[in-house]
Coordinates of C-alpha atoms in Angstrom, one line a residue:
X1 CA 105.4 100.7 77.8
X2 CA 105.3 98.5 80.6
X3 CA 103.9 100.5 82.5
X4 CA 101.1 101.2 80.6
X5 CA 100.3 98.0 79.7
X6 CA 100.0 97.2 83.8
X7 CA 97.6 99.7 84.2
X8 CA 95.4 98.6 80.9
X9 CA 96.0 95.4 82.9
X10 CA 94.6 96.7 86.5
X11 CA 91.3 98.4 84.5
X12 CA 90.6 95.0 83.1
X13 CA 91.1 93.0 85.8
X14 CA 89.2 95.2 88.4
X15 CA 86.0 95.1 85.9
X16 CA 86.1 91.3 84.8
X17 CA 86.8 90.4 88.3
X18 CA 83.6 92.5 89.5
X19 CA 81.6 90.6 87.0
X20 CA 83.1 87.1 88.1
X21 CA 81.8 87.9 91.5
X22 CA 78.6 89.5 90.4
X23 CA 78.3 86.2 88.6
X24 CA 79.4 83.8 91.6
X25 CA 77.1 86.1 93.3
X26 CA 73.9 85.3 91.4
X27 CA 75.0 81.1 90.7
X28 CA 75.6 81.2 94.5
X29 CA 72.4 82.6 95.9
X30 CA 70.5 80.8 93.1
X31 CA 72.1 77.2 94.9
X32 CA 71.2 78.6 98.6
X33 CA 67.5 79.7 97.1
X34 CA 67.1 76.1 95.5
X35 CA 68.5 74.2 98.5
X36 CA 66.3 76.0 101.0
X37 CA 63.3 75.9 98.9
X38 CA 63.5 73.6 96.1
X39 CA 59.6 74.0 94.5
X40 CA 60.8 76.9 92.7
X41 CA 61.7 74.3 89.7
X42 CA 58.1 73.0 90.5
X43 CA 57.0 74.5 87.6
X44 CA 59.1 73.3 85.0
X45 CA 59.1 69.3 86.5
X46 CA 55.2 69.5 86.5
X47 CA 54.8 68.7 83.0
X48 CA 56.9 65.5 83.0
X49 CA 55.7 64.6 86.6
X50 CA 52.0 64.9 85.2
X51 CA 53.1 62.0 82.4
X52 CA 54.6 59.9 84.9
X53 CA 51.5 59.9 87.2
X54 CA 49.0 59.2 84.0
X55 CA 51.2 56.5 82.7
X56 CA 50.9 54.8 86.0
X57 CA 47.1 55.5 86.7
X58 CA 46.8 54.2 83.5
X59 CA 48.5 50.9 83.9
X60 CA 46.4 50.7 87.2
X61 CA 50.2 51.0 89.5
X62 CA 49.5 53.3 92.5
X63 CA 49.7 57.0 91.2
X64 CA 53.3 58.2 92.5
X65 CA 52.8 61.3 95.1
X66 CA 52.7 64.3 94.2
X67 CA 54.4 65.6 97.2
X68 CA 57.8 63.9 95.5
X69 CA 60.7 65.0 98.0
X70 CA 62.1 67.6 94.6
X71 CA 65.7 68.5 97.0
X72 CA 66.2 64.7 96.9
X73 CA 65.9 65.2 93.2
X74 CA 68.0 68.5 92.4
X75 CA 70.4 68.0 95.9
X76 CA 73.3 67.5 93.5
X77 CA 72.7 70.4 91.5
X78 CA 71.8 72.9 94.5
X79 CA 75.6 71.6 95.9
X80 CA 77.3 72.3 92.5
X81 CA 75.4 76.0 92.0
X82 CA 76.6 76.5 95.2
X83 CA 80.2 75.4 95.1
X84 CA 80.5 77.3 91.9
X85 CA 78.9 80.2 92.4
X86 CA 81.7 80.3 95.8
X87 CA 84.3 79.7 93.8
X88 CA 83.8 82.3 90.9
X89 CA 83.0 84.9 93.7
X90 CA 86.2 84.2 95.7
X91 CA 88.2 84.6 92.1
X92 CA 86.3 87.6 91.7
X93 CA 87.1 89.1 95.0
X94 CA 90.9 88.3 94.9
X95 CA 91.1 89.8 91.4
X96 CA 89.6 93.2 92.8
X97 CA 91.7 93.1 96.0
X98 CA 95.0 92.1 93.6
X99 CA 94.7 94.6 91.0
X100 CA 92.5 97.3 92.0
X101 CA 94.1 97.7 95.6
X102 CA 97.6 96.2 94.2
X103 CA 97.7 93.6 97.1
X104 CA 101.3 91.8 95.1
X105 CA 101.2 88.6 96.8
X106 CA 96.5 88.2 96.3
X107 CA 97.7 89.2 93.0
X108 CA 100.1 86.2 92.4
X109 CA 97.5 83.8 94.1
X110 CA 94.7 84.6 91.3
X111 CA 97.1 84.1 88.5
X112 CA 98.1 80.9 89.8
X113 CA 94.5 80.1 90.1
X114 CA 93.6 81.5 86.4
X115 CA 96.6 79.5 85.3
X116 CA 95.1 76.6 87.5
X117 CA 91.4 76.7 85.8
X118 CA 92.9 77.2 82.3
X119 CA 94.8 73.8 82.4
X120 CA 91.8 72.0 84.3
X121 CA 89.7 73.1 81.7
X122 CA 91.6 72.5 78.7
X123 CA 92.4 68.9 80.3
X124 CA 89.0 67.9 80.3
X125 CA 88.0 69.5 77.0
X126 CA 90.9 67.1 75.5
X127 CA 89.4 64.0 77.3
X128 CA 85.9 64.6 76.7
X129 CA 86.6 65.2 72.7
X130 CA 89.7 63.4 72.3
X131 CA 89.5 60.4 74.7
X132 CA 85.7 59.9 75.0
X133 CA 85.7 56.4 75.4
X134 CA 87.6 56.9 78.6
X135 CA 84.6 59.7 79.9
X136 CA 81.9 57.1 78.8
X137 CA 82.9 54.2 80.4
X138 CA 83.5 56.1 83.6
X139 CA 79.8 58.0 83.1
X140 CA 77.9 55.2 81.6
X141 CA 78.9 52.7 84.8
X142 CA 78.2 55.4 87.5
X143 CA 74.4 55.6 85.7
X144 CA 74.1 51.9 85.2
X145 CA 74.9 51.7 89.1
X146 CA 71.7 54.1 89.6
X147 CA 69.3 52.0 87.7
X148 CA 70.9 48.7 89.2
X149 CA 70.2 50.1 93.1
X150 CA 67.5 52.8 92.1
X151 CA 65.2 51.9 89.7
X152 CA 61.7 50.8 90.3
X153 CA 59.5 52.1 87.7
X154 CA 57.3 54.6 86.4
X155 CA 55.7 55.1 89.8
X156 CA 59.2 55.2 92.0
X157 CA 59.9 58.4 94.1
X158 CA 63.5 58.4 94.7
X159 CA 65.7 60.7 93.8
X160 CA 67.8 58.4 90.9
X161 CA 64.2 56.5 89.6
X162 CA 62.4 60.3 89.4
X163 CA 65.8 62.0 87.5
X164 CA 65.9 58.6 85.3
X165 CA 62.2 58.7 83.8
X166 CA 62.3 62.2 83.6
X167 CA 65.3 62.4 81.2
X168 CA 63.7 59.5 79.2
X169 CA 60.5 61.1 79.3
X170 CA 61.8 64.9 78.2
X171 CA 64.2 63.4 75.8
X172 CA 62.8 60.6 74.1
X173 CA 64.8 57.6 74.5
X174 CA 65.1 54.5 76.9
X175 CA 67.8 53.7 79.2
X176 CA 71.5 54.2 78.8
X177 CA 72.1 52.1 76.0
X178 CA 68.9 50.7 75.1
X179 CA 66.1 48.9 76.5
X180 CA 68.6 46.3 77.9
X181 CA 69.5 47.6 80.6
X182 CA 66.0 47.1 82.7
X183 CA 66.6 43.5 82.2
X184 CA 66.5 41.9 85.1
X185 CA 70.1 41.0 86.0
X186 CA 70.7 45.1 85.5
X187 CA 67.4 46.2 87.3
X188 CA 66.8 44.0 89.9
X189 CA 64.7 46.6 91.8
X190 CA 62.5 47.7 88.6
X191 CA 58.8 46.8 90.4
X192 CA 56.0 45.1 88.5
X193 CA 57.9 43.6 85.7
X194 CA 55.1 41.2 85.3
X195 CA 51.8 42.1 86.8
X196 CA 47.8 41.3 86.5
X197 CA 46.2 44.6 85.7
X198 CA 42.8 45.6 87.5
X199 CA 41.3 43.6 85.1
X200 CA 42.7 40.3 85.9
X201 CA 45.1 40.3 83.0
X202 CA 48.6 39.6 82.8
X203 CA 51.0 42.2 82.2
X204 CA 54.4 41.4 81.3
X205 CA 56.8 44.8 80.5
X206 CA 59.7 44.6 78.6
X207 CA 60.4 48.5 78.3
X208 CA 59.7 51.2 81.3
X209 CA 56.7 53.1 80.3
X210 CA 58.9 55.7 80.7
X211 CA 60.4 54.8 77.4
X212 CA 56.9 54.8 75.3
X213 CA 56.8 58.0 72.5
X214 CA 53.1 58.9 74.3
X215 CA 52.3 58.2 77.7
X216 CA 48.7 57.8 77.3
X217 CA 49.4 54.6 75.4
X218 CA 50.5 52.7 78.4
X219 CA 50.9 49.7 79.7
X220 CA 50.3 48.7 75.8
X221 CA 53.4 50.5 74.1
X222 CA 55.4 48.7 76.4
X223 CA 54.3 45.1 76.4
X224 CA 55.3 42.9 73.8
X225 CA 55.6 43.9 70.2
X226 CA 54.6 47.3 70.3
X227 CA 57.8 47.8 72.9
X228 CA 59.8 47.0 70.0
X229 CA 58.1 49.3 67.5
X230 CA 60.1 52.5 66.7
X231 CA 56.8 54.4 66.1
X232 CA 55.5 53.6 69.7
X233 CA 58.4 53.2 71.8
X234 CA 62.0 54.9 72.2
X235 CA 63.3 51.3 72.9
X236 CA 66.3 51.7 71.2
X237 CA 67.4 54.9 71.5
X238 CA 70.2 55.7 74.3
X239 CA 69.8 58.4 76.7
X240 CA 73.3 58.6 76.9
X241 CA 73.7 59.3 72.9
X242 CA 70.7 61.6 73.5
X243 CA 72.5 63.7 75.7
X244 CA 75.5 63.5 73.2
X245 CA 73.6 64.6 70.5
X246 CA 72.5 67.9 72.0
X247 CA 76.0 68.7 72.7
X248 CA 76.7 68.0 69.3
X249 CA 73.9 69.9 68.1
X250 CA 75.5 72.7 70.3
X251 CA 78.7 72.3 69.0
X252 CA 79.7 75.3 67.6
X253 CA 78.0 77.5 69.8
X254 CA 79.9 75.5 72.5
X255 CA 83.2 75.8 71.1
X256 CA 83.1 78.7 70.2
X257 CA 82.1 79.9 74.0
X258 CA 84.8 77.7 75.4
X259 CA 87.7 79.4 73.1
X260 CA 86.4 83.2 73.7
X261 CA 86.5 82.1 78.0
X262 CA 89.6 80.2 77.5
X263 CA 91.1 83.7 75.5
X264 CA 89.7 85.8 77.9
X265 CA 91.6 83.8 81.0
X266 CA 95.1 83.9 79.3
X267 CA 94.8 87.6 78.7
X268 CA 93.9 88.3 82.5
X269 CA 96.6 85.6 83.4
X270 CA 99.2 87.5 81.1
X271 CA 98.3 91.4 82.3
X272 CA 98.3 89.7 85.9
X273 CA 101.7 88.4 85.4
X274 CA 102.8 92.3 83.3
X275 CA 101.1 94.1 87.1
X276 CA 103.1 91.5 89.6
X277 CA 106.3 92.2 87.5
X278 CA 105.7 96.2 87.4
X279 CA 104.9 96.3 91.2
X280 CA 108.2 93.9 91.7
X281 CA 110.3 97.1 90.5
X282 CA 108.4 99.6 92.5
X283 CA 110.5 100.9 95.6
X284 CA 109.4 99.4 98.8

């Protein structure tokens, strides 16, 4: 019986593990593509970079380039693809090598790694559900720290101040929190807080326009009353909650993902441990 179950165990194993490097494969690649040339998420940033260059030629700021530096912008993500993507396909390979050529001691390695990734992810699903506040303070403080050093405006080019309007531009809200946190003991750096349009007249700003419903309204859906007017400006809707809310939104769908990859690592970890026991009693 044993014996049989090892080799359902080595079938399963060999195929799943040729899919997780197929997969680290592909997420791998994918990283290397994006890091050596980035403007293949061109298309998809042009929309919301087109709304931050109107919104700025409208409230007569200099237009920010279009040449914006977009591996500044998605460096992070290119790193985490990459590292990923590595990691999956070095799983993948040591699953083949330990089941499929019955290499004992690879085989022990990738169920102590299975075993590894099971608790690390069942860890953070238990914080990030369970013991949110602890995850927000930690999130919320690293972001506040980007608009506090980063944040210029609608027509900054760095890496933090593009990623910032962006997100409050695709998902319809303003700032972390609120629209308190441009004030200007937390965004020291945010440019033309108060300026004199081409016109002569005096602008004072107390959202981003990055946080106005329609771009094409600006500088006047962020200046003054209409800033604080749901119907014209996200002012008080949190980015951060924003983001929550999708996930929520997502929730069952996410779950429900998490569970099935969560069942499907305890089954390879339990016919791994089945093959390393079966291969203990073979004759050397």
């Amino acid at each position: 019986m044993c014996s049989c179950f090892a080799s359902i165990g080595r079938l399963l194993i060999s195929i799943l593990s040729g899919v997780f490097a197929l997969v680290g494969a592909v997420i791998f690649s994918l990283g290397i593509i994006m890091k050596v040339d980035p403007t293949l998420l061109d298309s998809s940033l042009q929309s919301a970079q087109g709304s931050l260059q109107q919104a700025a030629s409208l409230a007569s700021f200099p237009v920010p380039s279009t040449d914006i530096n977009i591996s500044d912008l998605v460096g992070s993500l290119t790193i985490v693809l990459i590292v990923l993507g590595l990691f999956f396909l070095i799983v993948g390979i040591l699953g083949i090598i330990g089941a499929y050529c019955k290499v004992r001691i690879v085989l022990i390695v990738y169920v102590i790694v299975l075993i590894l990734l099971l608790l690390s992810q069942l860890l953070l699903i238990i914080i990030v559900f369970e013991y949110r506040e602890l995850f927000d303070s930690t999130l919320k403080e690293h972001i506040k720290e980007v608009v506090k050093n980063d944040y210029t405006g609608i027509n900054g080019t760095s890496a933090g101040n593009m990623a910032l309007n962006l997100l409050m531009i695709s998902q319809g809200c303003c700032g972390i929190d609120n629209y308190t946190d441009f004030s200007a003991e937390n965004a020291p750096n945010w440019q033309f807080r108060s300026y004199k349009d081409k016109d002569g007249r005096q602008r004072d700003l107390v959202t981003p326009m990055a946080c106005c419903k329609n771009t094409s309204q600006t500088p006047d859906c962020a200046i003054l009353h209409d800033a604080t007017d749901g119907n014209k400006n996200n002012y008080n809707k949190g980015c951060y909650d924003a983001i929550w809310r999708i996930v929520k939104d997502n929730e069952a769908i996410s779950i429900g993902v998490v569970v099935g990859i969560c069942a499907l690592q305890l089954l390879l970890i339990i016919f791994g441990i089945i093959m390393i026991h079966q291969q203990g009693k073979l004759p050397v």
